[in-house]
mmCIF file of C-alpha atoms and ligand atoms in Angstrom:
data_model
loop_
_atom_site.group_PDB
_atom_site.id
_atom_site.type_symbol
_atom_site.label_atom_id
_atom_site.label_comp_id
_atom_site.label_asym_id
_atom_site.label_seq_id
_atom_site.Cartn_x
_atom_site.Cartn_y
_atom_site.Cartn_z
ATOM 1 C CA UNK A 1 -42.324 -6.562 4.227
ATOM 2 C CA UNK A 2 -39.456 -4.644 3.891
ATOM 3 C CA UNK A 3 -39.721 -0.645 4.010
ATOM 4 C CA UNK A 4 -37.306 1.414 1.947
ATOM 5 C CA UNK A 5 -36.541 4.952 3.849
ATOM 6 C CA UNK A 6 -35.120 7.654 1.957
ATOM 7 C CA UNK A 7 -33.333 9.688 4.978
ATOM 8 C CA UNK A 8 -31.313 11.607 2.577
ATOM 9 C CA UNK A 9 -32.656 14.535 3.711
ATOM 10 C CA UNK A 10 -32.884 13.927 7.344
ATOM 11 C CA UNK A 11 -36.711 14.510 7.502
ATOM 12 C CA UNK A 12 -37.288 14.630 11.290
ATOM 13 C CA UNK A 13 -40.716 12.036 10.978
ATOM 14 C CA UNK A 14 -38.889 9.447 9.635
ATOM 15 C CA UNK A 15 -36.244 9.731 11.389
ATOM 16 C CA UNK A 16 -38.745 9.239 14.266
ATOM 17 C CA UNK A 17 -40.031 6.727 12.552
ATOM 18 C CA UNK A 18 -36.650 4.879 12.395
ATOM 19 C CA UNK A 19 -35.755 5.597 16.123
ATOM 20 C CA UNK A 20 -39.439 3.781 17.601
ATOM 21 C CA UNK A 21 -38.667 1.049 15.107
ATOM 22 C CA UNK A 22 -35.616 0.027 16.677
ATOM 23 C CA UNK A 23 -36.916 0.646 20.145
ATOM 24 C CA UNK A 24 -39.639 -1.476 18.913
ATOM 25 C CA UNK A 25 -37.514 -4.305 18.202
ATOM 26 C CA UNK A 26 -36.957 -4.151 14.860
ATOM 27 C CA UNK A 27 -34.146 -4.474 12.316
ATOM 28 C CA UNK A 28 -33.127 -1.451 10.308
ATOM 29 C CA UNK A 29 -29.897 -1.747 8.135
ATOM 30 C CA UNK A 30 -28.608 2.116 8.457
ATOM 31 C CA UNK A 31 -26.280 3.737 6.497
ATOM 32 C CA UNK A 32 -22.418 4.403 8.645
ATOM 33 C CA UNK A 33 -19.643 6.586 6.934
ATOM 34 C CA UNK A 34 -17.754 3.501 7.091
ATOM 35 C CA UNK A 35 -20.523 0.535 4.867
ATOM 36 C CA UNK A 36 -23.980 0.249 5.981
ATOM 37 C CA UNK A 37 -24.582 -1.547 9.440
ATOM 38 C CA UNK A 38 -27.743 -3.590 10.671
ATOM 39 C CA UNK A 39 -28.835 -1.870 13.339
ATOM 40 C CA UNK A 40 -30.679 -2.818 16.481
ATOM 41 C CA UNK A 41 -31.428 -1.803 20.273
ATOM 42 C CA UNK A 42 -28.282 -3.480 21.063
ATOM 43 C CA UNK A 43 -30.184 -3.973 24.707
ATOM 44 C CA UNK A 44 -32.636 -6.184 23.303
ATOM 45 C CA UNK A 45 -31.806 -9.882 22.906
ATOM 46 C CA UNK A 46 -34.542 -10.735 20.502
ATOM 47 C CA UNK A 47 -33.356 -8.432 17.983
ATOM 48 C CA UNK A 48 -29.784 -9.207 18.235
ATOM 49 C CA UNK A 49 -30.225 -12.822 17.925
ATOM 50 C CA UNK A 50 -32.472 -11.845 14.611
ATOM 51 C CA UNK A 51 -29.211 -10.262 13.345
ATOM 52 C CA UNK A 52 -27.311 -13.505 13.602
ATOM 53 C CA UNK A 53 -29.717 -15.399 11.961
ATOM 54 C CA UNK A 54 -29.829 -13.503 9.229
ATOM 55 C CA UNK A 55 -26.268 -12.592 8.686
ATOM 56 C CA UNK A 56 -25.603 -16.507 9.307
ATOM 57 C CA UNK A 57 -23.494 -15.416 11.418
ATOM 58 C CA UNK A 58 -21.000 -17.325 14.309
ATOM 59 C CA UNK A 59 -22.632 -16.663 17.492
ATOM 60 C CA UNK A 60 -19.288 -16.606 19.147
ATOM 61 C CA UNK A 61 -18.336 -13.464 16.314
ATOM 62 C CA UNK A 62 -19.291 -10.880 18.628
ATOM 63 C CA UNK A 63 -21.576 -7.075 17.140
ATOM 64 C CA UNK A 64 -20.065 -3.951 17.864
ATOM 65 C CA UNK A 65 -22.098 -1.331 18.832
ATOM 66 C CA UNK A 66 -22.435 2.821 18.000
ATOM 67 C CA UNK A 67 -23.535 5.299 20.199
ATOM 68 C CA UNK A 68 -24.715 9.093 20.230
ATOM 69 C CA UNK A 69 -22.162 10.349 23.459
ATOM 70 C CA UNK A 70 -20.366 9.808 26.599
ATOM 71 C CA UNK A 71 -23.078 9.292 28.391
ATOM 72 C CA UNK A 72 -24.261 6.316 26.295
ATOM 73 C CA UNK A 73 -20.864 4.864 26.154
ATOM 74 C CA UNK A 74 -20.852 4.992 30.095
ATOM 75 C CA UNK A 75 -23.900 2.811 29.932
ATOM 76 C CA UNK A 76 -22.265 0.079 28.157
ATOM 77 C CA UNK A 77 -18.150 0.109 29.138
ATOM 78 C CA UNK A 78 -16.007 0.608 31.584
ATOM 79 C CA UNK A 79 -12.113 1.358 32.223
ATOM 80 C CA UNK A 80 -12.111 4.046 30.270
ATOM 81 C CA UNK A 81 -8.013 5.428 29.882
ATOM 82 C CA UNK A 82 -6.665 8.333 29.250
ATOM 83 C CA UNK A 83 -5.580 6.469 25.935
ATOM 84 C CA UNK A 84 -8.866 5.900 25.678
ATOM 85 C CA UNK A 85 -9.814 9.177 25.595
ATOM 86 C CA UNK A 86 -7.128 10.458 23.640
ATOM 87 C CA UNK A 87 -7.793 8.155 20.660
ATOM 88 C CA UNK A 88 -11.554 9.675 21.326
ATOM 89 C CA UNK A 89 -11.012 12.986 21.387
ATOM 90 C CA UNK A 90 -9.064 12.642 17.750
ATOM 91 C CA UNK A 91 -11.304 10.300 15.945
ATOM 92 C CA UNK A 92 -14.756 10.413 16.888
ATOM 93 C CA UNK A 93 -17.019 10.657 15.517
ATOM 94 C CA UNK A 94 -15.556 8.436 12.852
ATOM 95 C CA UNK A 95 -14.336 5.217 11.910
ATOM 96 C CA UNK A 96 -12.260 3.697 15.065
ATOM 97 C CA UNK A 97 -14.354 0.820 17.020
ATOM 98 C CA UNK A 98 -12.575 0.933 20.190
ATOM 99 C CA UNK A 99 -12.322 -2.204 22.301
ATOM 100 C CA UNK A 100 -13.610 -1.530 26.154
ATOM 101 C CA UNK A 101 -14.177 -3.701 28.877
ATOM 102 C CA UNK A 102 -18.384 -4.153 29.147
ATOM 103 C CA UNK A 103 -20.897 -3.560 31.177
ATOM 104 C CA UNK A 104 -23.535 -6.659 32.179
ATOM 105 C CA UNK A 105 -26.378 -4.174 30.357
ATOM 106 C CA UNK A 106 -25.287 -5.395 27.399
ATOM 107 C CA UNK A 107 -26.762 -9.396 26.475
ATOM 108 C CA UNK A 108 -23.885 -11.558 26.391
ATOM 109 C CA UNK A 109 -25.682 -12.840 22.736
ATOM 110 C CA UNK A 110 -23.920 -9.210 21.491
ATOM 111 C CA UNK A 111 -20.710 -9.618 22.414
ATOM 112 C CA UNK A 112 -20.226 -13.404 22.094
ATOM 113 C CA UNK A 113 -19.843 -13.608 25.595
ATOM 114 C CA UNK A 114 -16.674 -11.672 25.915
ATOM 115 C CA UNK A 115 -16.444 -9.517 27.697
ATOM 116 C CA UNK A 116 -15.598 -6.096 25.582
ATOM 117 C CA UNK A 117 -17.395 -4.365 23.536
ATOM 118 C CA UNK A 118 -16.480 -2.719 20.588
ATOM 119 C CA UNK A 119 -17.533 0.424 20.259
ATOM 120 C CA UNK A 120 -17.917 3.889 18.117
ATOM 121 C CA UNK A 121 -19.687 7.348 17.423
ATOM 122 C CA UNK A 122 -19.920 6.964 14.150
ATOM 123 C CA UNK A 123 -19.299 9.781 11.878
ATOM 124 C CA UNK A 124 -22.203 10.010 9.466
ATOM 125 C CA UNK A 125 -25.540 12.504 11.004
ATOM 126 C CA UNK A 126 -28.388 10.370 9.333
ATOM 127 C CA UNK A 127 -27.178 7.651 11.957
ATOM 128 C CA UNK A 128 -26.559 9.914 14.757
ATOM 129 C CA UNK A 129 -29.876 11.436 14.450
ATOM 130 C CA UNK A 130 -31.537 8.614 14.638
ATOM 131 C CA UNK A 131 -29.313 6.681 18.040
ATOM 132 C CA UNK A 132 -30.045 10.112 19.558
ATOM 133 C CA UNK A 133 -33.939 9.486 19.196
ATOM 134 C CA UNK A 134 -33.879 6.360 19.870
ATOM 135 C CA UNK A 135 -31.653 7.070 22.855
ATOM 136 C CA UNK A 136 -30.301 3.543 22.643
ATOM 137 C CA UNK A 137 -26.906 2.092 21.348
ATOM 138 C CA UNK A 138 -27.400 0.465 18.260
ATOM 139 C CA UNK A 139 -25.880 -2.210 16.584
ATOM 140 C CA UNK A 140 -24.138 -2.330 13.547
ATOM 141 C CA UNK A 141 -22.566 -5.282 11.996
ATOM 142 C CA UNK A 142 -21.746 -4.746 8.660
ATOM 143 C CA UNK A 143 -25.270 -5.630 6.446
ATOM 144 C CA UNK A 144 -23.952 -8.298 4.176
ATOM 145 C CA UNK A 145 -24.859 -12.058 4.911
ATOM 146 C CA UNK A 146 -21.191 -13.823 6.424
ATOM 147 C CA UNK A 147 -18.856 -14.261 3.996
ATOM 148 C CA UNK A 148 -19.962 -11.866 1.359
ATOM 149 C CA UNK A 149 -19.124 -8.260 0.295
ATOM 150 C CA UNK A 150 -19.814 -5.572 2.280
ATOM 151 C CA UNK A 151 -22.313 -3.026 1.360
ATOM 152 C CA UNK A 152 -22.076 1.006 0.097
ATOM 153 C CA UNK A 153 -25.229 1.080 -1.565
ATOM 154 C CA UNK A 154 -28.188 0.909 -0.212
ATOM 155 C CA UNK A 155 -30.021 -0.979 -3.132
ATOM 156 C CA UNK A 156 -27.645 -3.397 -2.843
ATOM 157 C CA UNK A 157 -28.632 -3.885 0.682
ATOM 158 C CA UNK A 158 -32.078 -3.688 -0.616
ATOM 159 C CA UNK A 159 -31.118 -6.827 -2.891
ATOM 160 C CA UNK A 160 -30.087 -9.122 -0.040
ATOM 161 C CA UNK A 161 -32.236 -7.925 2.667
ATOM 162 C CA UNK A 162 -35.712 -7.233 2.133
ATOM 163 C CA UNK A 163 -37.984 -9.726 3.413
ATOM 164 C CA UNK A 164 -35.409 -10.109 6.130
ATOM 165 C CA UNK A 165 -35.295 -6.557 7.544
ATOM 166 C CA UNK A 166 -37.919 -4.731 8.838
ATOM 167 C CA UNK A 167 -36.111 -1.052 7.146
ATOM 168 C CA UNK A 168 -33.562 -0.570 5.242
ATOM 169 C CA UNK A 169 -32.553 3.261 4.696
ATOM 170 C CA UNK A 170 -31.225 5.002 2.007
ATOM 171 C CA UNK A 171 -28.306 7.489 3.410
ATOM 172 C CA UNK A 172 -26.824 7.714 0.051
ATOM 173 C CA UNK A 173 -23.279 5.544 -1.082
ATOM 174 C CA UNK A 174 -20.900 5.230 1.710
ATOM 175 C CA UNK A 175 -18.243 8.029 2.243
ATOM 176 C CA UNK A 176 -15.820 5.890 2.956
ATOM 177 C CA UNK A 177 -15.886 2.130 1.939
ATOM 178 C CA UNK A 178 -14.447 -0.094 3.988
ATOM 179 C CA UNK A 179 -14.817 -0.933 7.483
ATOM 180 C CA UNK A 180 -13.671 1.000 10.719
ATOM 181 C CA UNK A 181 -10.046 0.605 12.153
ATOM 182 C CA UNK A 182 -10.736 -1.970 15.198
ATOM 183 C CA UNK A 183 -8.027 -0.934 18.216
ATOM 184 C CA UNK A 184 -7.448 -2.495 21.179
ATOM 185 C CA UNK A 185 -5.504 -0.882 24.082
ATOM 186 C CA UNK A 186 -3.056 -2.747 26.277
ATOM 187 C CA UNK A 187 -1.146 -0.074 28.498
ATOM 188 C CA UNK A 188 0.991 1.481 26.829
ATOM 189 C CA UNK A 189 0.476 0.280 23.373
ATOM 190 C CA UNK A 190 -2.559 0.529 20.746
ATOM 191 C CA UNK A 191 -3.205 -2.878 18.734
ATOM 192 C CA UNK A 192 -4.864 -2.283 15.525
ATOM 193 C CA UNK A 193 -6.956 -5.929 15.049
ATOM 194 C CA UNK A 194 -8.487 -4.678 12.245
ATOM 195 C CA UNK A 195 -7.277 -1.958 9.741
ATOM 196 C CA UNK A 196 -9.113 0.943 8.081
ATOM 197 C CA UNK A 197 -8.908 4.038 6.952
ATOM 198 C CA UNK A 198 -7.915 5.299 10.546
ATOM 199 C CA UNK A 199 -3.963 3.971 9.814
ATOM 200 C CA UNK A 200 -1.314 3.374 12.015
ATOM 201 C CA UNK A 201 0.469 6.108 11.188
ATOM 202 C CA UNK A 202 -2.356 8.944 12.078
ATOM 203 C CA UNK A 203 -2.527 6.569 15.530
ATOM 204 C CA UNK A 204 1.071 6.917 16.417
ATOM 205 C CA UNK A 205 0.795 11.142 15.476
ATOM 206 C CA UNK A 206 -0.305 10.578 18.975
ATOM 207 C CA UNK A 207 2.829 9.844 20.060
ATOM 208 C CA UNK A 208 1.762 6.023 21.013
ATOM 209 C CA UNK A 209 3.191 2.835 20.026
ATOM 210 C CA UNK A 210 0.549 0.915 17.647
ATOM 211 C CA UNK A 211 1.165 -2.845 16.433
ATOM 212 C CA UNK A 212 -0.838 -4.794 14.136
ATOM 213 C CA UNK A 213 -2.432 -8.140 15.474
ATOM 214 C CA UNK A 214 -4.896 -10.262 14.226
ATOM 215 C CA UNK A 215 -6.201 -11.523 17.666
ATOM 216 C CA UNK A 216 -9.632 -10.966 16.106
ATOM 217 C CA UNK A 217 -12.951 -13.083 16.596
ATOM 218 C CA UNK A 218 -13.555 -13.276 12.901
ATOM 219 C CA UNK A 219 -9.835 -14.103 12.108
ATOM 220 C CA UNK A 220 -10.131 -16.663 9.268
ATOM 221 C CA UNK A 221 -13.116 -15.512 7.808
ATOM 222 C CA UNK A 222 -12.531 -15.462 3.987
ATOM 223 C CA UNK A 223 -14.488 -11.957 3.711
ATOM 224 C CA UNK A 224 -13.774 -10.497 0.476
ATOM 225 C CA UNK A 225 -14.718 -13.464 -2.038
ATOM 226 C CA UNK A 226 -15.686 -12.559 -5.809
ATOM 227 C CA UNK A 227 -16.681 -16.468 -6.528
ATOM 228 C CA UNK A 228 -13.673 -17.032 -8.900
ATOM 229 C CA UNK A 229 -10.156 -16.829 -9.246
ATOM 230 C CA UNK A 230 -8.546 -13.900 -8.728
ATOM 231 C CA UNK A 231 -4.501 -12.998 -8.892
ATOM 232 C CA UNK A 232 -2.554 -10.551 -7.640
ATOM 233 C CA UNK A 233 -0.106 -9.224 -10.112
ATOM 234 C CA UNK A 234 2.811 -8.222 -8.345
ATOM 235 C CA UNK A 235 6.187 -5.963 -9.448
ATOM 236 C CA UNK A 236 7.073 -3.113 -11.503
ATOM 237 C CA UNK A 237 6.441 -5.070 -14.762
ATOM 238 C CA UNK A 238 2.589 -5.669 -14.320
ATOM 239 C CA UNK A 239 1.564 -4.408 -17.783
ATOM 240 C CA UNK A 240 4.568 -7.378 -18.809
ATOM 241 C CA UNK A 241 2.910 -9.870 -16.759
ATOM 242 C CA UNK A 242 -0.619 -9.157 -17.657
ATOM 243 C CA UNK A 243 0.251 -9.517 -21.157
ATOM 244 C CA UNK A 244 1.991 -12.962 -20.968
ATOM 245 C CA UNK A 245 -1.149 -14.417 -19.261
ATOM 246 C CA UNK A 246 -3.347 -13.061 -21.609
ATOM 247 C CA UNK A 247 -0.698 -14.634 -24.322
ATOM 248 C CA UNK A 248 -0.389 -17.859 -22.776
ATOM 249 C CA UNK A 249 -4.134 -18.201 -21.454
ATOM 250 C CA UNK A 250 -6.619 -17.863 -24.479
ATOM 251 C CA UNK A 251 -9.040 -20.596 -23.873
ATOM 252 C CA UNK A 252 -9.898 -18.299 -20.345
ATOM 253 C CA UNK A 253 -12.279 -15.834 -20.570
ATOM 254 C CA UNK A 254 -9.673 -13.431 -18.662
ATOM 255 C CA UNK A 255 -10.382 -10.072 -16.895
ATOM 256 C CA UNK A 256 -8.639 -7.398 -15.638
ATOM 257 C CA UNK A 257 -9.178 -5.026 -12.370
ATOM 258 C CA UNK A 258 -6.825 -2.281 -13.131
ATOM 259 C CA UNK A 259 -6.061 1.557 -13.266
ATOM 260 C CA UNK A 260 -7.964 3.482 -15.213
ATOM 261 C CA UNK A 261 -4.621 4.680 -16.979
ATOM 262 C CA UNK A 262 -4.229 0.991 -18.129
ATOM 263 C CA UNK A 263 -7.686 0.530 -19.365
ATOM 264 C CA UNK A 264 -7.419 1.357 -23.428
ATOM 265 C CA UNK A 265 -3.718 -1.134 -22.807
ATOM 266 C CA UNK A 266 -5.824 -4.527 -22.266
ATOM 267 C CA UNK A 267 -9.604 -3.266 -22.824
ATOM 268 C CA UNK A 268 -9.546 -5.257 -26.214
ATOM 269 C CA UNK A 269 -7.529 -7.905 -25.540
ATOM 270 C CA UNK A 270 -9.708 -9.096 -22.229
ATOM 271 C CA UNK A 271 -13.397 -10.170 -21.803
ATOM 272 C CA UNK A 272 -13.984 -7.129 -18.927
ATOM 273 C CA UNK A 273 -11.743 -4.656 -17.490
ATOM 274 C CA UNK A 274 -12.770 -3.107 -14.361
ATOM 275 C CA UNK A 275 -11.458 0.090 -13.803
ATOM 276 C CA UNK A 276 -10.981 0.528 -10.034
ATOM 277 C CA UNK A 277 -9.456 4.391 -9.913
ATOM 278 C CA UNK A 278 -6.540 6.112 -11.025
ATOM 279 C CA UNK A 279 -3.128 5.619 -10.270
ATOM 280 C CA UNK A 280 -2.904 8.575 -8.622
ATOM 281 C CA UNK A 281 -5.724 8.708 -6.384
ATOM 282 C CA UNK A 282 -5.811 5.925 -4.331
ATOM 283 C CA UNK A 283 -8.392 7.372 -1.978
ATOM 284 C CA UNK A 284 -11.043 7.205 -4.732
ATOM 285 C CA UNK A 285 -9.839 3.559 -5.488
ATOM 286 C CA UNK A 286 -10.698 2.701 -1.740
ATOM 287 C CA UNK A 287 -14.197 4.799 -1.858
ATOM 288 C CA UNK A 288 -15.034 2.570 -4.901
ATOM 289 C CA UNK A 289 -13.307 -0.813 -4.056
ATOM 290 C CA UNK A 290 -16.570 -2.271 -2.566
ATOM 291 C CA UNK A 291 -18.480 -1.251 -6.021
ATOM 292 C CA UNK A 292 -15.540 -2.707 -8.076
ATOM 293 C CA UNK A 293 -15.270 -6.265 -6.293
ATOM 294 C CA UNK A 294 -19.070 -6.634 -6.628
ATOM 295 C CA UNK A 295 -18.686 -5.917 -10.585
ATOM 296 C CA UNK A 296 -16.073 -8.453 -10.724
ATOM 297 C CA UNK A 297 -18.167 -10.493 -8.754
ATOM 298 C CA UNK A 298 -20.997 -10.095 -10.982
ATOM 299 C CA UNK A 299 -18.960 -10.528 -14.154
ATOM 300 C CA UNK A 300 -19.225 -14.144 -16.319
ATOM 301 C CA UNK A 301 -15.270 -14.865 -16.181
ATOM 302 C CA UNK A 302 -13.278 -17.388 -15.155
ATOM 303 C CA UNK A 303 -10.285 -15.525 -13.656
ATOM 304 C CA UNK A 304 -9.422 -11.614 -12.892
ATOM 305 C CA UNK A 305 -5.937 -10.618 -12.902
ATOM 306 C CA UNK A 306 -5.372 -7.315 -10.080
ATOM 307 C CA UNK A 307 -3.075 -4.685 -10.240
ATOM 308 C CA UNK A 308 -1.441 -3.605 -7.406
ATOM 309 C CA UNK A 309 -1.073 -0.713 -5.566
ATOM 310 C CA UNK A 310 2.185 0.780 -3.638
ATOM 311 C CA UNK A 311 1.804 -0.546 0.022
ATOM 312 C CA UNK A 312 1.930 1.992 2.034
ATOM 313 C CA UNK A 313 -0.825 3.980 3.776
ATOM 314 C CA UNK A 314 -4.664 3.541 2.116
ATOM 315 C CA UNK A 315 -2.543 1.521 -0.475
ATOM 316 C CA UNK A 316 -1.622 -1.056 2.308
ATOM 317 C CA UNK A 317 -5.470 -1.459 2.829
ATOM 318 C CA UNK A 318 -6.795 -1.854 -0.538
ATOM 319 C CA UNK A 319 -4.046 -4.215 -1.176
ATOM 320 C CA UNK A 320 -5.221 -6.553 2.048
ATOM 321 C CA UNK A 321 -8.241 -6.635 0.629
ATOM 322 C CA UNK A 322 -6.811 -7.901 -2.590
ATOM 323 C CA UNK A 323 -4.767 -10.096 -0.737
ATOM 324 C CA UNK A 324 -8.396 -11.573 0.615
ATOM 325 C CA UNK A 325 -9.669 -12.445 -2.469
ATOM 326 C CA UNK A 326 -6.794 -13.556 -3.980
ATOM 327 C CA UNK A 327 -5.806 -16.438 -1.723
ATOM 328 C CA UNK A 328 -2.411 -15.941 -2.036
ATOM 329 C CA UNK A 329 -2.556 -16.904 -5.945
ATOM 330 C CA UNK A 330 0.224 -14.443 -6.985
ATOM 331 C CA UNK A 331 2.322 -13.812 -10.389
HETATM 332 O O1 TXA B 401 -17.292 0.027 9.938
HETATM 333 C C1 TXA B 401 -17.704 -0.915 10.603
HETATM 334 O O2 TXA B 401 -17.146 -1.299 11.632
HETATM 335 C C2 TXA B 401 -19.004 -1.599 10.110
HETATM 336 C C3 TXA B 401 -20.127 -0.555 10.233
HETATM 337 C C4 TXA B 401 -21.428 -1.058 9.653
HETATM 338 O O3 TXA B 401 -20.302 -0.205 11.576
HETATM 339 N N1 TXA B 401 -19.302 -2.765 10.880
HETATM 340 C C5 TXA B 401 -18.575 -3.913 10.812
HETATM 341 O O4 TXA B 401 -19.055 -4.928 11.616
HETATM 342 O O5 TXA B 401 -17.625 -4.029 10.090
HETATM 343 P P1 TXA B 401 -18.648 -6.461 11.432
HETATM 344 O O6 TXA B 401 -19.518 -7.173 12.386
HETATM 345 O O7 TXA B 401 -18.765 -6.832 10.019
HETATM 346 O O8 TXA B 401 -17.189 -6.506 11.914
HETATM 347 C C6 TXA B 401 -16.876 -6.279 13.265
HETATM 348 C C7 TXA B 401 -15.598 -6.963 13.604
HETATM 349 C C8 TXA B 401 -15.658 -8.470 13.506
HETATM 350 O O9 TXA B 401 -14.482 -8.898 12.864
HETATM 351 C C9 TXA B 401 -15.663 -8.928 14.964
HETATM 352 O O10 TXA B 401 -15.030 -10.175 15.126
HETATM 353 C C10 TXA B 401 -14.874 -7.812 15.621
HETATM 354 O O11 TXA B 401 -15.300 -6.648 14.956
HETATM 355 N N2 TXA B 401 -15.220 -7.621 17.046
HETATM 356 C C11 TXA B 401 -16.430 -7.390 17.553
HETATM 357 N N3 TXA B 401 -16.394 -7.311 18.892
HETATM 358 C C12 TXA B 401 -15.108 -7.468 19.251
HETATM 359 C C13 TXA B 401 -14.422 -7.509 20.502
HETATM 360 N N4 TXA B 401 -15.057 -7.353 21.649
HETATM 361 N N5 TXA B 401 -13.079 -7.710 20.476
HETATM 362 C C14 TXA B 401 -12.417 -7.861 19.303
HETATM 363 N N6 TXA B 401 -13.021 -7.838 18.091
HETATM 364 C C15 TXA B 401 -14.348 -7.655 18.063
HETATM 365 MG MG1 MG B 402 -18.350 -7.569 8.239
#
């Protein structure tokens, strides 16, 4: 059985409640400022192996793990840079996993037997308060089984994970909604393996070099996919181009993710239009992507056309996350 915790209020017994559980063993997808995580004593091989098994998840696509402080972190890594500590001192607690060189406390089932670890303080207190109790660093691979969506919300995660779980809490929708920034440093220079809303840009305000590589263990993994076909409209004319498929496709049940500005444009002319955000707030549009693939996702279409966004900054992002589920099917 799968318990549902309502820690929106940070009651102090069930956060205690939380903290024995995973020092007990036991799986409890937690809510992150980033999506919500599956945590577990990240010590404790038993637990950690559960977390691959459920996720069906590559053993040799190593966890990364969150901790409470320094202290905790010294536990687990090693080599610790003044880089290091700079990127530290800017962005935690917050989303940027930082690659360090591990400890043997850690199983080698956690980190695939590499040997890093990737780690952060993460930046939402339900979590915190609850590593702190259980004076452990946790795990916290995104909860979604391999392959699908991330999560946000909480009854989603309810949806795919009880039976499997032994808690799931309810920390409210995700502030953020999408995955930490994953850096790696190699002297002088910062290489971002996985983006997020930590960009490049607020990395090199540090006055380092950053470059984008996708030396990642999960390279390849198709993560974002809605289950149908998806393309990425691309130029200036999009409202043109949407209209000429529509035009040219009627036997398609067609739909549209686009800005809200655009919605009363195609609204009648398509079988669902998903408003993702305004033009003009693309922060909101990344806050809400996760919710708006899962819509599409859940829709009864054949294909979704996708507007795109300028790519620079959180536009970049959303629009590699587009790029994910589109397969490189472009007009
Ligand atoms: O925001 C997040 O990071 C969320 C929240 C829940 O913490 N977690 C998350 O975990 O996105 P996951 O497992 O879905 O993605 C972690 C990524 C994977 O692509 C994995 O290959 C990579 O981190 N990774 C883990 N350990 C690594 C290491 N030692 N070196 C390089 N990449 C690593
Ligand atoms: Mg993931």
């Amino acid at each position: 059985m799968t318990k549902l915790i309502d820690l929106k209020k940070r009651d102090s017994k069930l956060i205690e409640e939380c903290a024995e559980a995973i020092k007990d063993g036991k799986l409890v997808v937690l809510p992150t400022e980033t999506v919500y995580g599956i945590g577990a004593n990240a010590l404790d091989v038993k637990a950690v192996r559960r977390i691959f098994e459920i996720k069906k998840r590559n053993k040799n696509n190593p966890l990364i793990v969150l901790v409470s402080d320094f202290d905790m972190l010294d536990k687990i890594a090693y080599g610790i840079t003044d880089i290091h500590q700079k990127l530290i001192d800017k962005f935690w607690p917050g989303p940027l996993t930082i690659i360090f060189n591990r400890k043997n406390s850690l199983p080698d089932d956690v980190t695939g037997n590499l040997d890093t670890i990737g780690v952060r303080i993460p930046g939402n207190e339900i979590v915190l308060d609850i590593i702190r109790k259980a004076k452990v660093p946790i795990t916290a691979p995104s909860a979604n089984v391999s392959g699908k969506l991330s999560i946000i919300d909480p009854k989603l995660a309810y949806q795919e994970f009880n039976g499997k779980v032994d808690f799931i809490v309810d920390g409210g929708i995700s502030d953020i909604g999408v995955e930490s920034t994953i850096v790696k440093v190699d002297g002088n220079v910062i290489y971002i393996l996985r983006r997020g809303k930590i960009l490049p840009e607020d990395i090199e305000k540090l006055g380092f070099s950053v470059r984008l590589s996708d030396n990642i263990p999960s390279k390849g993994n198709k993560h974002y996919s809605i289950g149908k076909k998806a393309i990425l409209v691309t130029g200036s004319n999009s409202i043109d181009k949407i209209t000429n498929y529509i035009d040219n496709h009627s036997s398609q049940k067609i739909g549209v993710i686009g800005f809200d500005e655009h919605y009363t444009l195609f609204t009648e002319k398509v079988n669902v239009y998903i408003k993702m955000g305004s033009v003009y707030h693309y922060d909101a549009i990344l806050k809400n992507l996760f919710n708006t693939l899962n819509e599409a996702k859940e829709a009864d279409n054949d294909v979704f056309l996708i507007e795109c966004l300028e790519e620079h900054g959180i536009g970049k992002l959303v629009m590699d996350k587009f790029r994910a589920i589109c397969d490189n099917e472009i007009i």
